[in-house]
Amino acid sequence: DAGVIQSPRHEVTEMGQEVTLRCKPISGHDYLFWYRQTMMRGLELLIYFNNNVPIDDSGMPEDRFSAKMPNASFSTLKIQPSEPRDSAVYFCASSPSGRGIYEQYFGPGTRLTVT
Amino acid sequence: AQRVTQPEKLLSVFKGAPVELKCNYSYSGSPELFWYVQYSRQRLQLLLRHISRESIKGFTADLNKGETSFHLKKPFAQEEDSAMYYCALSGLTQGGSEKLVFGKGTKLTVNP
C-alpha cells in the first residue's frame, strides 16, 4: 500500500490564482483530514470528513478555502484566490473506522508557495 | 477549548543520556493523549497513546492529570531517535465533534 497520496508535492503560484490540492486516502479508511502546517501556528486541522461527509470545518480560515470529498478515494482542498499568507505545508491524513480519529496516517504533504 | 503546549522547540542530548520531551495540555473533559513522530524524510506517524500504556522504541509516556502533563521519556537516547515529536490531544469540541489537536512540536537531536 502506498499510503496516503497527495499531489502535487510542491506548488508555486502567484497571488490571486486558484490552487487545488489533491488527496487519495488509504483504501478502507473512513476518515479524511486536511491540515495546514506553518512555523508560527504549527499543525492546524482545517476540516475532516467521515464517510465523505464533512464533520468539522471550523478550522477553515475563510471563504477562500473549500474542500470536497466526492467519493471515498478522493478529496480536494481548493484555495481561490490564493494569498501569500496561505504559503504553508498542507497535509492530508486518513484513519480507519473503529480507531476514532487518533490513529491518523499522514501523507507526505504539499508545500505551497504563493508569491 | 483544547490546547497542547510543548515548551521546548529544540532539545539536544548525547547518545545514552536520558531524554524527556515535555507536553502540557488544557482540556475540561477526560483527555486522550498521544505522541506522534516525524523522522527525517518520513511521514508523521503515531508513536504511542496513553491508554495503551505501552513502550514503543523504548519510549514511555505517563498521563498526569494533576499536572495536566504527558511527558515522553526514554532512559537511554539513541541517534536514530532524532526526529520531530508532536504531542496531541483528542477531545470533543464545543460543537460536539471529536478533534485531534497538536502541539507545535519539539525537535530532538541525539548527538553521538
XYZ file of N, CA and C in Angstrom:
681
model
N 0.851 -1.194 0.000
C 0.000 0.000 0.000
C 0.892 1.252 0.000
N 0.589 2.189 -0.872
C 1.417 3.392 -0.976
C 1.118 4.381 0.126
N 0.128 4.090 0.931
C -0.241 5.043 1.957
C -1.080 6.167 1.375
N -1.201 7.235 2.138
C -1.954 8.401 1.670
C -1.143 9.094 0.577
N -1.805 9.393 -0.515
C -1.124 10.020 -1.649
C -1.611 11.454 -1.804
N -0.672 12.358 -1.924
C -1.002 13.767 -2.126
C -0.331 14.269 -3.401
N -1.047 15.152 -4.090
C -0.444 15.802 -5.260
C -0.970 17.221 -5.377
N -0.160 18.124 -5.909
C 1.263 17.938 -6.179
C 2.078 17.946 -4.891
N 3.332 17.637 -4.950
C 4.182 17.691 -3.774
C 4.653 19.115 -3.505
N 4.820 19.854 -4.567
C 5.212 21.261 -4.457
C 4.359 22.063 -5.430
N 3.965 23.249 -4.976
C 3.170 24.126 -5.825
C 3.633 25.556 -5.586
N 3.984 26.231 -6.656
C 4.331 27.643 -6.570
C 3.366 28.383 -7.473
N 2.700 29.373 -6.927
C 1.705 30.091 -7.695
C 1.736 31.563 -7.338
N 1.099 32.356 -8.160
C 1.057 33.790 -7.906
C -0.226 34.163 -7.170
N -0.106 35.183 -6.390
C -1.260 35.681 -5.654
C -2.437 35.885 -6.589
N -3.601 35.456 -6.127
C -4.808 35.615 -6.922
C -5.192 34.402 -7.729
N -4.263 33.472 -7.893
C -4.542 32.265 -8.671
C -5.278 31.245 -7.823
N -5.978 30.361 -8.505
C -6.657 29.250 -7.827
C -5.675 28.101 -7.652
N -5.722 27.485 -6.478
C -4.859 26.344 -6.181
C -5.731 25.166 -5.761
N -5.447 24.004 -6.311
C -6.174 22.794 -5.922
C -5.196 21.723 -5.471
N -5.375 21.279 -4.248
C -4.556 20.206 -3.695
C -5.394 18.935 -3.658
N -4.726 17.800 -3.909
C -5.454 16.552 -4.040
C -4.957 15.497 -3.061
N -5.866 14.632 -2.684
C -5.527 13.594 -1.709
C -6.278 12.308 -2.011
N -5.537 11.214 -1.945
C -6.147 9.890 -2.027
C -5.875 9.176 -0.715
N -6.911 8.893 0.076
C -6.697 8.237 1.367
C -6.381 6.759 1.187
N -5.987 6.142 2.290
C -5.755 4.705 2.277
C -7.096 3.989 2.086
N -7.102 3.008 1.227
C -8.325 2.289 0.923
C -8.917 1.671 2.195
N -10.223 1.892 2.380
C -10.896 1.324 3.547
C -10.951 2.265 4.739
N -10.202 3.368 4.677
C -10.263 4.334 5.773
C -11.494 5.221 5.611
N -12.170 5.444 6.746
C -13.429 6.181 6.699
C -13.275 7.669 6.991
N -12.151 8.033 7.598
C -11.929 9.434 7.972
C -10.842 10.032 7.084
N -11.051 11.312 6.727
C -10.031 12.032 5.975
C -9.890 13.425 6.578
N -8.647 13.836 6.763
C -8.347 15.104 7.428
C -7.464 15.959 6.528
N -7.685 17.260 6.594
C -6.795 18.225 5.954
C -6.184 19.119 7.044
N -4.858 19.230 7.023
C -4.136 20.068 7.975
C -3.283 21.082 7.218
N -2.982 22.162 7.928
C -2.037 23.153 7.424
C -0.946 23.317 8.479
N 0.304 23.347 8.031
C 1.421 23.498 8.962
C 2.233 24.724 8.594
N 2.409 25.608 9.577
C 3.273 26.776 9.432
C 4.177 26.871 10.647
N 5.244 27.624 10.516
C 6.159 27.784 11.652
C 5.449 28.469 12.809
N 4.632 29.462 12.471
C 4.003 30.260 13.525
C 2.913 29.497 14.270
N 2.096 28.769 13.531
C 0.890 28.189 14.110
C 0.963 26.674 14.280
N 2.017 26.061 13.797
C 2.135 24.615 13.927
C 1.170 23.895 13.009
N 0.708 22.737 13.457
C -0.172 21.880 12.658
C -1.619 22.154 13.052
N -2.385 22.677 12.114
C -3.776 23.054 12.386
C -4.721 22.206 11.555
N -5.760 21.703 12.188
C -6.787 20.974 11.453
C -7.686 21.962 10.718
N -7.839 21.751 9.430
C -8.711 22.626 8.644
C -10.128 22.062 8.573
N -10.222 20.789 8.221
C -11.514 20.154 8.028
C -11.321 18.652 8.073
N -12.373 17.919 8.501
C -12.287 16.486 8.328
C -13.627 15.889 7.912
N -13.536 14.772 7.235
C -14.687 14.066 6.687
C -14.794 12.683 7.328
N -16.030 12.222 7.457
C -16.288 10.841 7.839
C -17.265 10.272 6.816
N -16.857 9.196 6.175
C -17.684 8.615 5.111
C -18.110 9.668 4.091
N -17.157 10.481 3.696
C -17.306 11.514 2.662
C -18.117 12.732 3.099
N -18.577 12.751 4.321
C -19.392 13.864 4.813
C -18.530 14.765 5.695
N -18.525 16.084 5.439
C -17.743 16.977 6.304
C -18.315 16.993 7.724
N -17.452 16.773 8.704
C -17.881 16.718 10.101
C -17.549 18.003 10.837
N -16.366 18.516 10.630
C -15.923 19.717 11.330
C -15.085 20.549 10.386
N -15.591 21.707 10.017
C -14.836 22.604 9.133
C -14.507 23.910 9.847
N -14.525 23.875 11.166
C -14.302 25.098 11.930
C -12.904 25.651 11.762
N -11.987 24.842 11.280
C -10.621 25.305 11.086
C -10.363 25.927 9.732
N -11.315 25.899 8.866
C -11.135 26.509 7.537
C -11.037 28.017 7.733
N -9.949 28.613 7.295
C -9.683 30.003 7.657
C -10.705 31.006 7.132
N -11.175 30.837 5.960
C -12.124 31.801 5.396
C -12.742 31.227 4.127
N -13.627 32.027 3.551
C -14.378 31.528 2.396
C -13.506 31.207 1.188
N -12.295 31.671 1.204
C -11.415 31.364 0.075
C -11.051 29.882 0.035
N -11.218 29.211 1.163
C -10.871 27.796 1.263
C -12.132 26.943 1.146
N -12.032 25.871 0.361
C -13.136 24.925 0.284
C -12.560 23.523 0.104
N -13.279 22.540 0.617
C -12.831 21.153 0.499
C -14.010 20.282 0.103
N -13.700 19.269 -0.694
C -14.731 18.344 -1.131
C -14.219 16.916 -1.039
N -15.146 16.008 -0.902
C -14.801 14.591 -0.944
C -15.902 13.895 -1.727
N -15.784 13.869 -3.031
C -16.856 13.321 -3.874
C -17.034 11.813 -3.754
N -15.968 11.129 -3.342
C -16.080 9.686 -3.121
C -15.038 9.253 -2.100
N -15.072 8.002 -1.751
C -14.230 7.502 -0.650
C -12.744 7.506 -0.974
N -12.383 7.702 -2.232
C -10.976 7.583 -2.595
C -10.363 8.893 -3.082
N -11.053 10.015 -2.865
C -10.515 11.258 -3.416
C -11.062 12.465 -2.671
N -10.163 13.415 -2.402
C -10.585 14.670 -1.789
C -9.740 15.800 -2.367
N -10.329 16.993 -2.399
C -9.600 18.167 -2.848
C -9.729 19.291 -1.839
N -8.693 20.095 -1.757
C -8.702 21.327 -0.978
C -8.374 22.450 -1.963
N -9.284 23.405 -2.059
C -9.131 24.461 -3.042
C -8.987 25.810 -2.346
N -8.099 26.619 -2.868
C -7.925 27.977 -2.362
C -8.130 28.918 -3.552
N -9.096 29.795 -3.423
C -9.403 30.708 -4.515
C -9.985 32.012 -3.971
N -9.324 33.142 -4.175
C -7.991 33.314 -4.712
C -6.920 33.089 -3.650
N -5.748 32.670 -4.071
C -4.671 32.417 -3.120
C -3.989 33.722 -2.728
N -3.421 33.730 -1.516
C -2.702 34.883 -0.990
C -1.370 34.418 -0.426
N -0.386 35.309 -0.345
C 0.929 34.911 0.188
C 0.853 34.272 1.568
N -0.087 34.709 2.408
C -0.183 34.139 3.760
C -0.696 32.699 3.752
N -1.122 32.194 2.608
C -1.542 30.796 2.500
C -0.342 29.865 2.327
N 0.829 30.430 2.149
C 2.032 29.612 1.978
C 2.237 28.753 3.218
N 2.333 27.457 3.016
C 2.416 26.506 4.130
C 2.601 25.115 3.541
N 2.737 24.139 4.432
C 2.680 22.738 4.014
C 1.297 22.222 4.378
N 0.627 21.639 3.416
C -0.719 21.107 3.623
C -0.644 19.581 3.648
N -1.145 19.028 4.742
C -1.142 17.575 4.904
C -2.555 17.024 4.806
N -2.628 15.862 4.210
C -3.841 15.078 4.225
C -3.549 13.834 5.062
N -4.534 13.390 5.818
C -4.376 12.180 6.621
C -5.672 11.388 6.581
N -5.579 10.091 6.802
C -6.793 9.287 6.887
C -6.675 8.348 8.084
N -7.820 7.893 8.562
C -7.798 6.934 9.664
C -8.932 5.935 9.487
N -8.711 4.743 10.024
C -9.711 3.689 9.838
C -10.849 3.814 10.830
N -11.994 3.352 10.430
C -13.131 3.309 11.327
C -12.799 2.403 12.502
N -13.342 2.729 13.659
C -13.092 1.909 14.838
C -11.903 2.369 15.650
N -11.112 3.267 15.093
C -9.951 3.789 15.828
C -10.183 5.225 16.266
N -11.413 5.673 16.166
C -11.692 7.077 16.439
C -10.960 7.928 15.440
N -10.480 9.048 15.869
C -9.774 9.928 14.945
C -8.299 10.007 15.270
N -7.844 9.219 16.226
C -6.490 9.449 16.708
C -5.409 8.744 15.915
N -5.723 7.579 15.312
C -4.683 6.837 14.600
C -4.665 7.295 13.159
N -4.074 8.422 12.927
C -4.097 9.023 11.611
C -2.830 8.672 10.832
N -3.013 8.411 9.564
C -1.916 8.104 8.655
C -1.756 9.296 7.721
N -0.591 9.900 7.801
C -0.372 11.144 7.084
C 0.235 10.914 5.702
N -0.119 11.818 4.795
C 0.530 11.862 3.505
C 1.837 12.646 3.606
N 2.564 12.751 2.499
C 3.859 13.427 2.520
C 3.749 14.951 2.552
N 2.548 15.464 2.292
C 2.362 16.910 2.319
C 2.550 17.564 0.966
N 1.922 18.722 0.815
C 2.115 19.574 -0.360
C 2.658 20.903 0.140
N 3.820 21.271 -0.363
C 4.401 22.563 0.038
C 3.914 23.616 -0.941
N 3.117 24.547 -0.425
C 2.533 25.600 -1.257
C 3.249 26.914 -1.007
N 3.668 27.538 -2.080
C 4.273 28.871 -2.003
C 3.470 29.797 -2.890
N 2.973 30.858 -2.287
C 2.197 31.856 -3.043
C 3.010 33.148 -3.066
N 3.371 33.579 -4.268
C 4.232 34.774 -4.387
C 3.430 36.020 -4.755
N -11.719 25.117 25.424
C -11.050 24.706 24.197
C -9.826 23.862 24.543
N -9.535 22.939 23.648
C -8.356 22.088 23.879
C -7.094 22.833 23.497
N -6.049 22.642 24.264
C -4.774 23.242 23.937
C -3.656 22.312 24.364
N -2.622 22.237 23.535
C -1.445 21.417 23.832
C -0.219 22.305 23.733
N 0.600 22.263 24.764
C 1.800 23.096 24.805
C 3.035 22.222 24.910
N 3.960 22.432 23.998
C 5.275 21.796 24.080
C 6.268 22.931 24.253
N 6.780 23.108 25.464
C 7.552 24.319 25.767
C 8.912 24.401 25.073
N 9.447 23.270 24.653
C 10.775 23.270 24.027
C 10.646 23.061 22.523
N 11.152 24.034 21.756
C 11.172 23.844 20.302
C 12.296 22.906 19.911
N 13.410 23.024 20.630
C 14.591 22.225 20.325
C 15.082 21.551 21.599
N 15.550 20.308 21.454
C 16.131 19.594 22.576
C 17.300 18.777 22.037
N 18.441 18.937 22.677
C 19.637 18.246 22.219
C 20.230 17.458 23.378
N 20.501 16.168 23.159
C 21.107 15.318 24.185
C 22.189 14.476 23.527
N 23.014 13.852 24.379
C 24.018 12.940 23.858
C 23.484 11.505 23.893
N 24.015 10.715 23.007
C 23.658 9.294 22.934
C 23.881 8.648 24.296
N 22.881 7.878 24.725
C 22.985 7.185 26.002
C 22.424 7.974 27.175
N 22.168 9.246 26.972
C 21.618 10.076 28.041
C 20.103 9.921 28.086
N 19.507 10.187 29.254
C 18.043 10.156 29.315
C 17.461 11.357 28.595
N 16.264 11.168 28.078
C 15.609 12.273 27.385
C 14.154 12.361 27.850
N 13.693 13.605 27.997
C 12.293 13.855 28.355
C 11.777 14.996 27.503
N 10.751 14.720 26.738
C 10.098 15.760 25.937
C 8.813 16.147 26.652
N 8.686 17.423 26.944
C 7.577 17.880 27.767
C 6.324 18.203 26.949
N 5.193 17.903 27.563
C 3.903 18.207 26.953
C 2.922 18.535 28.070
N 2.277 19.661 27.968
C 1.213 20.035 28.889
C -0.051 20.305 28.095
N -1.181 20.041 28.704
C -2.427 20.201 27.968
C -3.455 20.970 28.799
N -4.448 21.453 28.096
C -5.577 22.125 28.726
C -6.838 21.572 28.090
N -7.697 20.966 28.930
C -8.940 20.384 28.410
C -9.873 20.135 29.576
N -11.111 20.528 29.447
C -12.056 20.429 30.559
C -12.600 19.022 30.751
N -12.539 18.194 29.720
C -13.089 16.845 29.817
C -12.018 15.824 30.149
N -12.308 14.572 29.834
C -11.358 13.500 30.068
C -10.520 13.322 28.799
N -9.256 13.629 28.847
C -8.480 13.667 27.606
C -7.915 12.313 27.200
N -7.676 12.204 25.912
C -6.849 11.107 25.401
C -5.618 11.763 24.790
N -4.446 11.302 25.200
C -3.207 11.918 24.747
C -2.388 10.949 23.908
N -1.654 11.542 22.961
C -0.871 10.751 22.021
C 0.454 11.460 21.741
N 1.418 10.672 21.290
C 2.646 11.231 20.739
C 2.774 10.759 19.299
N 3.040 11.738 18.420
C 3.343 11.456 17.024
C 4.814 11.811 16.788
N 5.422 11.164 15.779
C 6.829 11.408 15.485
C 7.020 11.532 13.974
N 7.935 12.394 13.596
C 8.291 12.516 12.179
C 9.805 12.445 12.050
N 10.292 11.324 11.527
C 11.715 11.175 11.255
C 12.048 11.888 9.950
N 13.334 12.192 9.785
C 13.771 12.914 8.604
C 13.333 12.201 7.328
N 12.699 12.928 6.445
C 12.255 12.430 5.140
C 11.224 11.308 5.259
N 10.541 11.256 6.395
C 9.456 10.299 6.544
C 8.178 11.036 6.931
N 7.094 10.300 6.949
C 5.800 10.910 7.243
C 5.543 10.948 8.739
N 4.709 11.858 9.125
C 4.263 11.938 10.504
C 3.499 10.655 10.839
N 3.818 10.064 11.986
C 3.194 8.779 12.331
C 2.952 8.698 13.836
N 1.956 7.905 14.192
C 1.624 7.723 15.603
C 2.729 6.922 16.291
N 3.198 7.423 17.443
C 4.207 6.718 18.210
C 3.560 5.917 19.335
N 2.785 6.616 20.186
C 2.102 5.887 21.238
C 0.917 6.679 21.770
N 0.025 5.954 22.464
C -1.148 6.573 23.071
C -1.184 6.215 24.542
N -1.713 7.108 25.354
C -1.588 6.909 26.801
C -2.425 5.741 27.283
N -3.544 5.477 26.618
C -4.430 4.413 27.092
C -3.751 3.051 27.029
N -2.934 2.842 26.027
C -2.337 1.521 25.859
C -1.208 1.271 26.850
N -0.666 2.351 27.441
C 0.392 2.227 28.451
C 1.534 1.332 27.966
N 1.879 1.454 26.721
C 2.916 0.601 26.152
C 4.216 1.379 26.007
N 5.279 0.624 25.781
C 6.573 1.218 25.474
C 6.870 0.954 24.002
N 7.129 2.014 23.271
C 7.423 1.893 21.848
C 8.818 2.444 21.602
N 9.668 1.647 21.023
C 11.057 2.050 20.741
C 11.739 2.567 21.999
N 11.341 2.028 23.142
C 11.951 2.409 24.401
C 11.340 3.651 25.036
N 10.384 4.276 24.340
C 9.721 5.463 24.860
C 8.490 5.086 25.678
N 8.269 5.839 26.749
C 7.049 5.720 27.524
C 6.519 7.118 27.802
N 5.240 7.183 28.104
C 4.639 8.464 28.480
C 3.533 8.188 29.472
N 3.528 8.935 30.556
C 2.504 8.773 31.584
C 1.635 10.011 31.645
N 0.331 9.768 31.676
C -0.605 10.873 31.802
C -0.707 11.271 33.269
N -0.418 12.509 33.570
C -0.524 13.040 34.925
C -1.630 14.080 34.921
N -2.808 13.669 35.367
C -3.959 14.581 35.311
C -3.807 15.736 36.280
N -3.135 15.490 37.405
C -2.955 16.559 38.375
C -2.108 17.700 37.825
N -1.076 17.340 37.079
C -0.199 18.344 36.489
C -0.557 18.638 35.034
N -1.603 18.008 34.556
C -2.027 18.114 33.142
C -0.821 17.985 32.219
N -0.100 16.899 32.390
C 1.098 16.682 31.574
C 1.107 15.284 30.990
N 1.881 15.148 29.915
C 2.022 13.859 29.239
C 3.416 13.841 28.626
N 4.413 13.808 29.490
C 5.791 13.896 29.019
C 6.258 12.565 28.430
N 7.067 12.651 27.396
C 7.614 11.470 26.717
C 9.034 11.242 27.220
N 9.316 9.996 27.616
C 10.613 9.724 28.222
C 11.283 8.499 27.612
N 12.604 8.547 27.647
C 13.395 7.382 27.248
C 14.653 7.398 28.074
N 15.012 6.288 28.724
C 16.153 6.308 29.632
C 17.508 6.460 28.931
N 17.626 5.919 27.721
C 18.907 5.973 27.017
C 18.652 6.332 25.552
N 18.915 7.566 25.210
C 18.615 8.023 23.846
C 19.579 7.420 22.823
N 19.063 7.172 21.632
C 19.858 6.668 20.519
C 19.842 7.687 19.391
N 20.870 7.642 18.541
C 20.933 8.611 17.439
C 19.723 8.525 16.531
N 19.181 7.330 16.363
C 18.026 7.163 15.484
C 16.734 7.738 16.070
N 16.806 8.206 17.322
C 15.640 8.871 17.921
C 15.525 10.325 17.472
N 16.539 10.820 16.819
C 16.488 12.204 16.333
C 15.316 12.372 15.382
N 14.437 13.297 15.711
C 13.200 13.471 14.943
C 12.432 14.650 15.518
N 11.298 14.921 14.878
C 10.365 15.930 15.377
C 9.260 15.182 16.107
N 8.961 15.590 17.327
C 7.953 14.916 18.141
C 6.793 15.870 18.431
N 5.588 15.349 18.211
C 4.382 16.143 18.439
C 3.496 15.453 19.472
N 3.085 16.223 20.453
C 2.101 15.757 21.412
C 0.720 16.128 20.886
N -0.265 15.272 21.089
C -1.604 15.547 20.567
C -2.664 15.128 21.580
N -3.766 15.854 21.557
C -4.870 15.589 22.475
C -6.145 15.392 21.676
N -6.886 14.357 22.026
C -8.169 14.095 21.385
C -9.282 14.421 22.367
N -10.204 15.264 21.937
C -11.314 15.617 22.798
C -12.474 16.149 21.985
N -13.557 16.429 22.668
C -14.745 16.938 21.988
C -14.702 18.456 21.919
N -15.085 18.983 20.781
C -15.190 20.427 20.629
C -16.545 20.893 21.163
N -16.714 22.200 21.221
C -17.993 22.750 21.672
C -19.121 22.341 20.746
N -18.774 22.108 19.492
C -19.782 21.691 18.523
C -20.134 20.220 18.617
N -19.409 19.486 19.464
C -19.720 18.081 19.674
C -18.917 17.122 18.821
N -18.074 17.639 17.928
C -17.261 16.738 17.112
C -15.949 16.445 17.820
N -15.390 15.282 17.527
C -14.117 14.922 18.118
C -12.991 15.523 17.274
N -11.935 15.939 17.952
C -10.873 16.632 17.242
C -9.536 16.261 17.848
N -8.511 16.145 17.010
C -7.156 15.901 17.475
C -6.388 17.208 17.341
N -5.910 17.706 18.470
C -5.182 18.974 18.493
C -3.713 18.685 18.769
N -2.841 19.241 17.945
C -1.410 19.000 18.061
C -0.690 20.162 18.726
N 0.369 19.835 19.461
C 1.295 20.855 19.898
C 2.168 21.272 18.734
N 3.039 22.254 18.969
C 3.857 22.778 17.883
C 5.103 21.944 17.612
N 5.349 20.981 18.474
C 6.437 20.060 18.209
C 7.747 20.420 18.884
N 8.538 19.392 19.150
C 9.899 19.540 19.686
C 10.840 18.771 18.788
N 11.876 19.447 18.335
C 12.872 18.769 17.513
C 13.951 18.200 18.420
N 14.042 16.889 18.440
C 15.036 16.208 19.255
C 16.245 15.844 18.413
N 17.412 16.216 18.898
C 18.662 15.824 18.254
C 19.476 15.032 19.259
N 19.854 13.823 18.862
C 20.700 12.996 19.706
C 22.086 12.979 19.089
N 23.031 13.532 19.807
C 24.405 13.645 19.310
C 25.231 12.423 19.656
N 26.162 12.050 18.765
C 26.996 10.855 19.034
C 27.985 11.085 20.167
